Amino acid sequence: MRLLLIGPPGSGKGTQADRIHDRLGTPHISSGDMLREAVGQGTPLGQEADQYMSRGALVPDNLVIDIIIERISCPDALEGFLLDGFTRTVTQAKALEEALTRSGSKIDHVIAFDVPDEEIVVRSAGRRIDPTTGYIYHLEFNPPPPEVASRVVQRSDDNAGTLQKRLRKYHKETSPILGYFASKGLLTTVNGVGSVDEVEERIFAALKCLM
Ligand code: AMP
């Protein structure tokens, strides 16, 4: 299954992608994780991407499109993938569709996470990442176990100022692609408010007809 997960920052895309991966084995491909890795390694792509990411802006389409198209061509993704955080613009959506058409496949479905901005602000303030496993926790709603608690870190772009910019970008540049995918009959919007288990069940209810 070729599935896209779209939603505002901190809406649960990464957490739910991990859950879907655990249940279906489909590779979880996060454009944000790939870019952060490039930034951490100091590659030319990472140095350029960092200029945008650190101020809550979107990385230019051509840079992101290239790394994602290359990644989904890897053998493990040929039968399907979960794209987390890609696509974020209509240009990215069209580039992905064109690449898939060239290889004789298509996007099977798009899940959009509906979470109000006020909830996003609360979630992002408590979000912590385990740098060893990449696992995402929340200090209040999904606290890390004691053996992990001392090593979890907050993402630098989860601070209040950068988060507001990321939310504005989401509403201006990413929301329009929901209409684009809806017009193709590919979109299900899932209520992203609730426990991780509740949201997971809503997603699997939406995917039932595709599996
Ligand atoms: P995320 O981990 O998905 O919240 O992404 C973190 C940051 O990486 C975003 O705020 C953007 O700066 C950048 N980024 C991730 N995915 C994309 C994308 N598809 N298009 C443009 N920028 C992206």
Coordinates of N, CA and C and ligand atoms in Angstrom, one line a residue:
M1 N 0.8 -1.2 0.0 CA 0.0 0.0 0.0 C 0.9 1.2 0.0
R2 N 0.5 2.2 -0.8 CA 1.2 3.5 -0.9 C 0.4 4.6 -0.3
L3 N 0.8 4.9 0.9 CA -0.1 5.8 1.8 C 0.7 7.1 2.1
L4 N -0.1 8.2 2.1 CA 0.5 9.5 2.5 C -0.2 9.9 3.8
L5 N 0.6 10.4 4.7 CA 0.1 10.9 6.0 C 0.3 12.4 6.0
I6 N -0.7 13.2 6.1 CA -0.6 14.6 6.0 C -1.3 15.3 7.2
G7 N -0.6 16.3 7.8 CA -1.3 16.9 8.9 C -0.3 18.0 9.5
P8 N -0.8 18.9 10.3 CA 0.0 19.9 10.9 C 1.1 19.3 11.7
P9 N 2.2 20.1 12.0 CA 3.3 19.6 12.8 C 2.7 19.2 14.2
G10 N 3.2 18.0 14.6 CA 2.8 17.5 15.9 C 1.4 16.9 16.0
S11 N 0.9 16.6 14.8 CA -0.5 16.1 14.8 C -0.5 14.5 14.9
G12 N 0.6 13.9 15.0 CA 0.7 12.5 15.3 C 1.0 11.6 14.1
K13 N 1.5 12.3 13.0 CA 1.8 11.5 11.8 C 2.9 10.5 12.0
G14 N 4.0 10.9 12.7 CA 5.1 10.0 12.9 C 4.7 8.9 13.9
T15 N 4.0 9.2 14.9 CA 3.6 8.2 15.9 C 2.7 7.1 15.2
Q16 N 1.8 7.6 14.4 CA 0.8 6.7 13.7 C 1.5 5.9 12.6
A17 N 2.5 6.6 12.0 CA 3.3 5.8 10.9 C 4.0 4.7 11.5
D18 N 4.6 4.9 12.8 CA 5.2 3.8 13.5 C 4.2 2.6 13.8
R19 N 3.0 3.0 14.2 CA 2.0 2.0 14.5 C 1.6 1.2 13.2
I20 N 1.4 1.9 12.1 CA 1.0 1.3 10.9 C 2.2 0.3 10.4
H21 N 3.4 0.9 10.6 CA 4.6 0.0 10.2 C 4.6 -1.3 11.0
D22 N 4.3 -1.1 12.3 CA 4.4 -2.3 13.2 C 3.3 -3.3 12.8
R23 N 2.2 -2.8 12.3 CA 1.1 -3.8 12.0 C 1.2 -4.3 10.6
L24 N 1.7 -3.5 9.6 CA 1.7 -3.9 8.2 C 3.1 -4.2 7.7
G25 N 4.1 -3.7 8.4 CA 5.5 -3.9 7.9 C 5.9 -2.9 6.8
T26 N 5.0 -2.1 6.4 CA 5.3 -1.1 5.3 C 6.3 -0.1 5.8
P27 N 7.3 0.2 5.0 CA 8.4 1.1 5.4 C 7.8 2.5 5.7
H28 N 8.3 3.1 6.8 CA 7.9 4.5 7.2 C 9.0 5.4 6.7
I29 N 8.6 6.3 5.8 CA 9.6 7.2 5.3 C 9.2 8.7 5.7
S30 N 10.0 9.3 6.5 CA 9.7 10.6 7.0 C 10.6 11.6 6.3
S31 N 10.0 12.6 5.6 CA 10.9 13.6 4.9 C 11.6 14.4 6.0
G32 N 10.9 14.7 7.1 CA 11.6 15.5 8.2 C 12.8 14.7 8.8
D33 N 12.6 13.4 9.0 CA 13.7 12.6 9.5 C 14.9 12.6 8.6
M34 N 14.6 12.4 7.3 CA 15.7 12.4 6.3 C 16.4 13.7 6.2
L35 N 15.6 14.8 6.3 CA 16.3 16.1 6.2 C 17.1 16.3 7.5
R36 N 16.6 15.9 8.7 CA 17.3 16.1 9.9 C 18.6 15.3 9.9
E37 N 18.5 14.1 9.3 CA 19.7 13.3 9.2 C 20.8 14.0 8.3
A38 N 20.3 14.6 7.2 CA 21.3 15.3 6.3 C 21.9 16.5 7.1
V39 N 21.0 17.2 7.9 CA 21.6 18.3 8.6 C 22.6 17.8 9.6
G40 N 22.3 16.7 10.3 CA 23.2 16.2 11.3 C 24.5 15.8 10.7
Q41 N 24.5 15.3 9.5 CA 25.7 14.8 8.8 C 26.4 15.9 8.1
G42 N 25.8 17.1 8.1 CA 26.5 18.3 7.5 C 26.7 18.1 6.0
T43 N 25.8 17.3 5.3 CA 26.0 17.2 3.8 C 25.5 18.5 3.2
P44 N 25.9 18.7 1.9 CA 25.5 19.9 1.2 C 23.9 20.1 1.3
L45 N 23.2 19.0 1.1 CA 21.7 19.1 1.2 C 21.3 19.6 2.6
G46 N 22.0 19.0 3.6 CA 21.7 19.3 5.0 C 22.0 20.7 5.3
Q47 N 23.1 21.2 4.8 CA 23.4 22.7 5.1 C 22.4 23.6 4.5
E48 N 21.9 23.2 3.3 CA 20.9 24.1 2.6 C 19.6 24.0 3.3
A49 N 19.2 22.7 3.6 CA 17.9 22.5 4.3 C 17.8 23.2 5.6
D50 N 18.9 23.2 6.4 CA 19.0 23.8 7.7 C 18.6 25.2 7.7
Q51 N 18.9 25.9 6.7 CA 18.6 27.4 6.6 C 17.0 27.6 6.6
Y52 N 16.3 26.6 6.1 CA 14.8 26.7 6.1 C 14.2 26.1 7.3
M53 N 14.7 24.9 7.7 CA 14.1 24.2 8.8 C 14.2 25.0 10.1
S54 N 15.4 25.6 10.3 CA 15.6 26.3 11.6 C 14.7 27.5 11.8
R55 N 14.1 28.0 10.7 CA 13.2 29.1 10.9 C 11.8 28.7 10.6
G56 N 11.5 27.4 10.6 CA 10.1 26.9 10.4 C 9.6 27.1 9.0
A57 N 10.5 27.2 8.0 CA 10.0 27.4 6.6 C 10.1 26.0 6.0
L58 N 9.4 25.9 4.8 CA 9.5 24.6 4.1 C 10.8 24.6 3.3
V59 N 11.4 23.5 3.2 CA 12.6 23.3 2.4 C 12.1 23.3 0.9
P60 N 12.9 23.9 0.0 CA 12.4 24.1 -1.4 C 12.0 22.7 -2.0
D61 N 10.9 22.8 -2.8 CA 10.4 21.5 -3.4 C 11.4 20.7 -4.1
N62 N 12.3 21.3 -4.9 CA 13.2 20.4 -5.7 C 14.1 19.6 -4.8
L63 N 14.5 20.1 -3.7 CA 15.4 19.4 -2.8 C 14.7 18.2 -2.2
V64 N 13.5 18.4 -1.7 CA 12.7 17.4 -1.0 C 12.3 16.3 -2.0
I65 N 11.8 16.8 -3.1 CA 11.2 15.8 -4.1 C 12.3 14.8 -4.5
D66 N 13.6 15.4 -4.8 CA 14.6 14.5 -5.2 C 14.9 13.4 -4.2
I67 N 15.0 13.8 -2.9 CA 15.4 12.7 -1.9 C 14.3 11.7 -1.7
I68 N 13.0 12.2 -1.8 CA 11.9 11.2 -1.6 C 11.8 10.3 -2.8
I69 N 11.9 10.8 -4.0 CA 11.7 10.0 -5.2 C 12.8 8.9 -5.2
E70 N 14.1 9.3 -4.8 CA 15.2 8.4 -4.7 C 14.9 7.3 -3.7
R71 N 14.3 7.8 -2.5 CA 14.1 6.8 -1.4 C 13.0 5.8 -1.8
I72 N 11.9 6.2 -2.4 CA 10.9 5.3 -2.7 C 11.2 4.3 -3.9
S73 N 12.4 4.6 -4.5 CA 12.9 3.7 -5.5 C 13.7 2.6 -4.9
C74 N 14.0 2.6 -3.6 CA 14.8 1.6 -3.0 C 14.0 0.3 -2.9
P75 N 14.6 -0.9 -2.9 CA 13.9 -2.1 -3.0 C 12.9 -2.3 -1.9
D76 N 13.1 -1.9 -0.7 CA 12.2 -2.1 0.4 C 10.9 -1.4 0.2
A77 N 10.9 -0.3 -0.7 CA 9.7 0.5 -0.8 C 8.9 0.2 -2.1
L78 N 9.4 -0.8 -2.9 CA 8.8 -1.0 -4.2 C 7.4 -1.5 -4.1
E79 N 7.0 -2.2 -3.0 CA 5.7 -2.8 -2.8 C 4.8 -1.9 -2.0
G80 N 5.4 -0.8 -1.5 CA 4.5 0.1 -0.7 C 5.3 1.0 0.2
F81 N 4.7 2.1 0.7 CA 5.4 2.9 1.7 C 4.4 3.8 2.4
L82 N 4.9 4.3 3.6 CA 4.1 5.3 4.3 C 4.9 6.6 4.3
L83 N 4.4 7.5 3.6 CA 5.1 8.8 3.5 C 4.6 9.7 4.6
D84 N 5.5 10.1 5.5 CA 5.1 11.0 6.7 C 5.7 12.4 6.4
G85 N 4.8 13.3 6.2 CA 5.3 14.7 6.0 C 5.6 15.1 4.5
F86 N 5.4 14.2 3.7 CA 5.5 14.4 2.2 C 4.2 13.8 1.6
T87 N 3.5 14.5 0.9 CA 3.7 15.8 0.2 C 3.2 16.9 1.1
R88 N 3.9 18.1 0.9 CA 3.5 19.3 1.7 C 3.0 20.4 0.7
T89 N 3.2 20.3 -0.5 CA 2.8 21.3 -1.5 C 2.2 20.6 -2.7
V90 N 1.4 21.3 -3.5 CA 0.8 20.7 -4.7 C 1.9 20.3 -5.7
T91 N 2.9 21.1 -5.7 CA 4.1 20.8 -6.6 C 4.6 19.4 -6.3
Q92 N 4.8 19.2 -4.9 CA 5.3 17.9 -4.5 C 4.3 16.7 -4.8
A93 N 3.0 17.0 -4.6 CA 2.0 16.0 -4.9 C 2.1 15.6 -6.4
K94 N 2.2 16.6 -7.3 CA 2.2 16.3 -8.7 C 3.5 15.5 -9.1
A95 N 4.6 15.9 -8.5 CA 5.9 15.3 -8.8 C 5.8 13.8 -8.4
L96 N 5.2 13.6 -7.2 CA 5.1 12.2 -6.7 C 4.3 11.4 -7.6
E97 N 3.1 11.9 -8.0 CA 2.2 11.2 -8.9 C 2.9 10.9 -10.2
E98 N 3.6 11.8 -10.8 CA 4.3 11.6 -12.0 C 5.4 10.5 -11.9
A99 N 6.1 10.5 -10.8 CA 7.2 9.5 -10.6 C 6.5 8.1 -10.5
L100 N 5.4 8.1 -9.8 CA 4.7 6.8 -9.6 C 4.1 6.3 -10.9
T101 N 3.6 7.2 -11.7 CA 3.0 6.8 -13.0 C 4.1 6.2 -13.9
R102 N 5.3 6.9 -13.8 CA 6.4 6.4 -14.6 C 6.8 4.9 -14.3
S103 N 6.6 4.6 -13.0 CA 7.0 3.2 -12.6 C 5.7 2.3 -12.5
G104 N 4.6 2.8 -13.1 CA 3.4 1.9 -13.2 C 2.7 1.7 -11.9
S105 N 2.8 2.7 -11.0 CA 2.0 2.6 -9.7 C 1.3 3.9 -9.4
K106 N 0.7 4.0 -8.2 CA 0.0 5.2 -7.9 C -0.2 5.3 -6.4
I107 N -0.6 6.5 -6.0 CA -0.9 6.7 -4.5 C -2.2 5.9 -4.3
D108 N -2.2 5.1 -3.2 CA -3.5 4.3 -2.9 C -4.4 5.2 -2.1
H109 N -3.8 5.9 -1.1 CA -4.7 6.7 -0.2 C -3.9 7.7 0.6
V110 N -4.7 8.7 1.0 CA -4.1 9.8 1.8 C -4.9 10.0 3.0
I111 N -4.2 10.0 4.2 CA -4.9 10.2 5.5 C -4.5 11.6 5.9
A112 N -5.5 12.4 6.2 CA -5.2 13.8 6.8 C -5.6 13.8 8.2
F113 N -4.7 14.3 9.1 CA -4.9 14.4 10.5 C -5.5 15.7 10.9
D114 N -6.7 15.7 11.5 CA -7.4 16.9 11.9 C -7.2 17.2 13.4
V115 N -6.3 18.2 13.7 CA -6.1 18.5 15.1 C -6.0 20.0 15.2
P116 N -6.9 20.6 16.1 CA -6.9 22.1 16.2 C -5.5 22.7 16.6
D117 N -5.3 23.9 16.2 CA -4.0 24.5 16.5 C -3.7 24.6 18.0
E118 N -4.7 24.8 18.8 CA -4.5 25.0 20.3 C -3.9 23.6 20.8
E119 N -4.5 22.5 20.3 CA -4.0 21.2 20.8 C -2.5 21.0 20.3
I120 N -2.2 21.4 19.1 CA -0.9 21.2 18.5 C 0.1 21.9 19.4
V121 N -0.2 23.1 19.9 CA 0.7 23.9 20.7 C 1.0 23.1 22.0
V122 N 0.0 22.6 22.7 CA 0.2 21.8 23.9 C 1.0 20.6 23.6
R123 N 0.7 19.9 22.5 CA 1.4 18.6 22.2 C 2.9 18.9 21.9
S124 N 3.2 19.9 21.2 CA 4.5 20.2 20.7 C 5.4 20.6 21.9
A125 N 4.8 21.3 22.9 CA 5.6 21.7 24.1 C 6.1 20.5 24.8
G126 N 5.3 19.4 24.8 CA 5.7 18.2 25.6 C 6.3 17.1 24.8
R127 N 6.5 17.3 23.5 CA 7.0 16.3 22.6 C 8.5 16.1 22.9
R128 N 8.9 14.8 23.0 CA 10.3 14.5 23.2 C 10.6 13.3 22.3
I129 N 11.9 13.3 21.7 CA 12.3 12.2 20.8 C 13.4 11.5 21.5
D130 N 13.4 10.1 21.3 CA 14.5 9.3 21.8 C 15.5 9.3 20.7
P131 N 16.7 9.9 20.8 CA 17.7 10.0 19.7 C 18.2 8.6 19.3
T132 N 18.1 7.6 20.2 CA 18.7 6.3 19.9 C 17.7 5.5 19.0
T133 N 16.4 5.6 19.3 CA 15.5 4.8 18.5 C 14.6 5.6 17.5
G134 N 14.6 6.9 17.7 CA 13.7 7.8 16.9 C 12.3 7.8 17.5
Y135 N 12.1 7.0 18.5 CA 10.7 6.9 19.0 C 10.2 8.2 19.6
I136 N 8.9 8.5 19.4 CA 8.4 9.8 19.8 C 7.6 9.6 21.1
Y137 N 7.8 10.5 22.1 CA 7.1 10.4 23.4 C 6.4 11.8 23.6
H138 N 5.5 11.8 24.6 CA 5.0 13.1 25.1 C 5.1 13.0 26.7
L139 N 5.7 14.1 27.3 CA 6.0 14.1 28.7 C 4.7 13.7 29.5
E140 N 3.5 14.2 29.1 CA 2.3 14.0 29.8 C 1.5 12.8 29.3
F141 N 1.3 12.7 28.0 CA 0.3 11.8 27.4 C 0.9 10.4 27.1
N142 N 2.3 10.4 26.9 CA 2.9 9.1 26.5 C 4.4 9.2 27.0
P143 N 4.5 9.2 28.4 CA 5.9 9.5 28.9 C 6.9 8.4 28.6
P144 N 8.1 8.8 28.4 CA 9.2 7.8 28.1 C 9.4 6.9 29.4
P145 N 9.7 5.6 29.2 CA 10.0 4.7 30.3 C 11.3 5.2 31.0
P146 N 11.4 4.9 32.3 CA 12.5 5.4 33.1 C 13.9 5.2 32.5
E147 N 14.1 4.1 31.8 CA 15.5 3.8 31.2 C 15.7 4.7 30.0
V148 N 14.7 5.3 29.5 CA 14.9 6.2 28.3 C 14.8 7.7 28.6
A149 N 14.1 8.0 29.8 CA 13.8 9.4 30.1 C 14.9 10.3 30.1
S150 N 16.1 9.8 30.5 CA 17.3 10.7 30.7 C 17.8 11.1 29.3
R151 N 17.5 10.4 28.3 CA 18.2 10.7 27.0 C 17.2 11.4 26.0
V152 N 15.9 11.5 26.3 CA 15.0 12.1 25.3 C 15.4 13.6 25.1
V153 N 15.1 14.1 23.9 CA 15.4 15.5 23.6 C 14.2 16.2 22.9
Q154 N 14.2 17.5 23.0 CA 13.1 18.2 22.4 C 13.7 18.7 21.0
R155 N 12.8 18.6 20.0 CA 13.3 19.1 18.6 C 13.4 20.6 18.7
S156 N 14.5 21.1 18.1 CA 14.7 22.5 18.1 C 13.6 23.3 17.5
D157 N 12.9 22.7 16.5 CA 11.8 23.5 15.8 C 10.5 23.3 16.6
D158 N 10.5 22.7 17.7 CA 9.2 22.6 18.5 C 9.1 23.8 19.5
N159 N 10.0 24.8 19.4 CA 9.9 25.9 20.3 C 8.7 26.8 19.8
A160 N 8.1 27.6 20.8 CA 6.8 28.2 20.5 C 6.9 29.1 19.2
G161 N 7.9 29.9 19.0 CA 8.0 30.8 17.9 C 8.0 30.1 16.6
T162 N 8.9 29.1 16.5 CA 9.1 28.3 15.2 C 7.8 27.5 14.9
L163 N 7.2 27.0 16.0 CA 6.0 26.2 15.8 C 4.9 27.1 15.2
Q164 N 4.7 28.3 15.6 CA 3.7 29.2 15.0 C 3.9 29.4 13.5
K165 N 5.2 29.6 13.2 CA 5.5 29.7 11.7 C 5.2 28.4 11.0
R166 N 5.5 27.3 11.6 CA 5.2 26.0 10.9 C 3.7 25.8 10.7
L167 N 3.0 26.3 11.7 CA 1.5 26.1 11.6 C 1.0 27.0 10.5
R168 N 1.5 28.3 10.4 CA 1.0 29.2 9.4 C 1.4 28.6 8.0
K169 N 2.6 28.0 7.9 CA 3.0 27.4 6.6 C 2.0 26.3 6.2
Y170 N 1.7 25.5 7.3 CA 0.8 24.4 7.0 C -0.6 24.8 6.4
H171 N -1.1 25.8 7.1 CA -2.5 26.3 6.6 C -2.4 27.0 5.3
K172 N -1.3 27.6 5.0 CA -1.2 28.3 3.7 C -0.8 27.4 2.6
E173 N 0.2 26.6 2.8 CA 0.8 25.8 1.7 C 0.4 24.3 1.6
T174 N 0.1 23.7 2.8 CA -0.2 22.3 2.8 C -1.7 22.0 2.7
S175 N -2.5 22.8 3.4 CA -3.9 22.6 3.4 C -4.5 22.5 2.0
P176 N -4.0 23.3 1.0 CA -4.6 23.2 -0.3 C -4.4 21.8 -1.0
I177 N -3.4 21.0 -0.5 CA -3.3 19.7 -1.2 C -4.4 18.7 -0.7
L178 N -5.1 19.1 0.4 CA -6.1 18.2 0.8 C -7.3 18.2 -0.2
G179 N -7.6 19.4 -0.7 CA -8.6 19.6 -1.7 C -8.2 18.9 -3.0
Y180 N -6.9 18.9 -3.3 CA -6.4 18.3 -4.5 C -6.6 16.8 -4.4
F181 N -6.2 16.2 -3.3 CA -6.4 14.7 -3.1 C -7.9 14.3 -3.0
A182 N -8.7 15.2 -2.3 CA -10.1 14.9 -2.2 C -10.8 14.8 -3.5
S183 N -10.4 15.7 -4.4 CA -11.0 15.8 -5.8 C -10.7 14.5 -6.5
K184 N -9.7 13.8 -6.1 CA -9.3 12.5 -6.8 C -9.9 11.3 -6.0
G185 N -10.7 11.6 -5.0 CA -11.3 10.5 -4.2 C -10.3 9.7 -3.4
L186 N -9.1 10.3 -3.1 CA -8.1 9.6 -2.3 C -8.0 9.9 -0.9
L187 N -8.8 10.9 -0.4 CA -8.6 11.5 0.9 C -9.6 11.0 2.0
T188 N -9.0 10.6 3.1 CA -9.8 10.4 4.3 C -9.3 11.3 5.4
T189 N -10.1 12.2 6.0 CA -9.7 13.0 7.1 C -10.1 12.3 8.4
V190 N -9.0 12.1 9.3 CA -9.2 11.4 10.5 C -9.1 12.4 11.7
N191 N -10.0 12.3 12.6 CA -9.9 13.1 13.9 C -8.7 12.6 14.6
G192 N -7.7 13.6 14.7 CA -6.4 13.2 15.4 C -6.4 13.5 16.8
V193 N -7.6 13.9 17.4 CA -7.6 14.2 18.9 C -8.1 12.9 19.6
G194 N -7.3 12.5 20.6 CA -7.7 11.3 21.4 C -6.4 10.6 21.7
S195 N -6.5 9.4 22.2 CA -5.3 8.6 22.6 C -4.7 8.1 21.3
V196 N -3.4 7.7 21.4 CA -2.7 7.1 20.2 C -3.5 5.9 19.7
D197 N -4.0 5.0 20.7 CA -4.8 3.8 20.3 C -6.1 4.2 19.5
E198 N -6.7 5.2 20.0 CA -8.0 5.7 19.4 C -7.8 6.1 18.0
V199 N -6.7 7.0 17.8 CA -6.5 7.5 16.4 C -6.0 6.3 15.5
E200 N -5.2 5.4 16.1 CA -4.8 4.2 15.3 C -6.0 3.5 14.8
E201 N -7.0 3.3 15.7 CA -8.2 2.5 15.2 C -9.0 3.2 14.1
R202 N -9.0 4.6 14.3 CA -9.8 5.4 13.2 C -9.0 5.2 11.9
I203 N -7.7 5.2 11.9 CA -7.0 5.1 10.7 C -7.2 3.7 10.1
F204 N -7.2 2.6 10.9 CA -7.4 1.3 10.3 C -8.8 1.1 9.9
A205 N -9.8 1.8 10.5 CA -11.1 1.7 10.0 C -11.2 2.3 8.6
A206 N -10.5 3.4 8.4 CA -10.5 4.1 7.1 C -9.8 3.2 6.0
L207 N -8.8 2.4 6.5 CA -8.0 1.7 5.5 C -8.5 0.3 5.2
K208 N -9.6 -0.1 6.0 CA -10.1 -1.4 5.9 C -10.4 -1.9 4.4
C209 N -11.0 -1.0 3.7 CA -11.4 -1.3 2.3 C -10.1 -1.5 1.4
L210 N -9.0 -1.0 1.8 CA -7.8 -1.0 0.9 C -6.9 -2.2 1.2
M211 N -7.2 -2.9 2.3 CA -6.3 -4.0 2.7 C -6.8 -5.4 2.3
Ligands
AMP1 P1 8.5 17.3 10.2 O1 9.5 16.4 10.9 O2 7.7 16.6 9.1 O3 7.7 18.1 11.1 O4 9.4 18.3 9.3 C1 10.4 19.2 9.9 C2 10.8 20.3 8.9 O5 11.4 19.7 7.8 C3 9.7 21.1 8.3 O6 9.3 22.2 9.2 C4 10.3 21.6 7.0 O7 11.2 22.6 7.3 C5 11.1 20.4 6.6 N1 10.3 19.4 5.7 C6 9.9 18.2 6.0 N2 9.2 17.6 5.1 C7 9.1 18.6 4.1 C8 8.5 18.7 2.8 N3 7.8 17.6 2.3 N4 8.6 19.8 2.1 C9 9.3 20.9 2.6 N5 9.9 20.9 3.8 C10 9.8 19.8 4.5

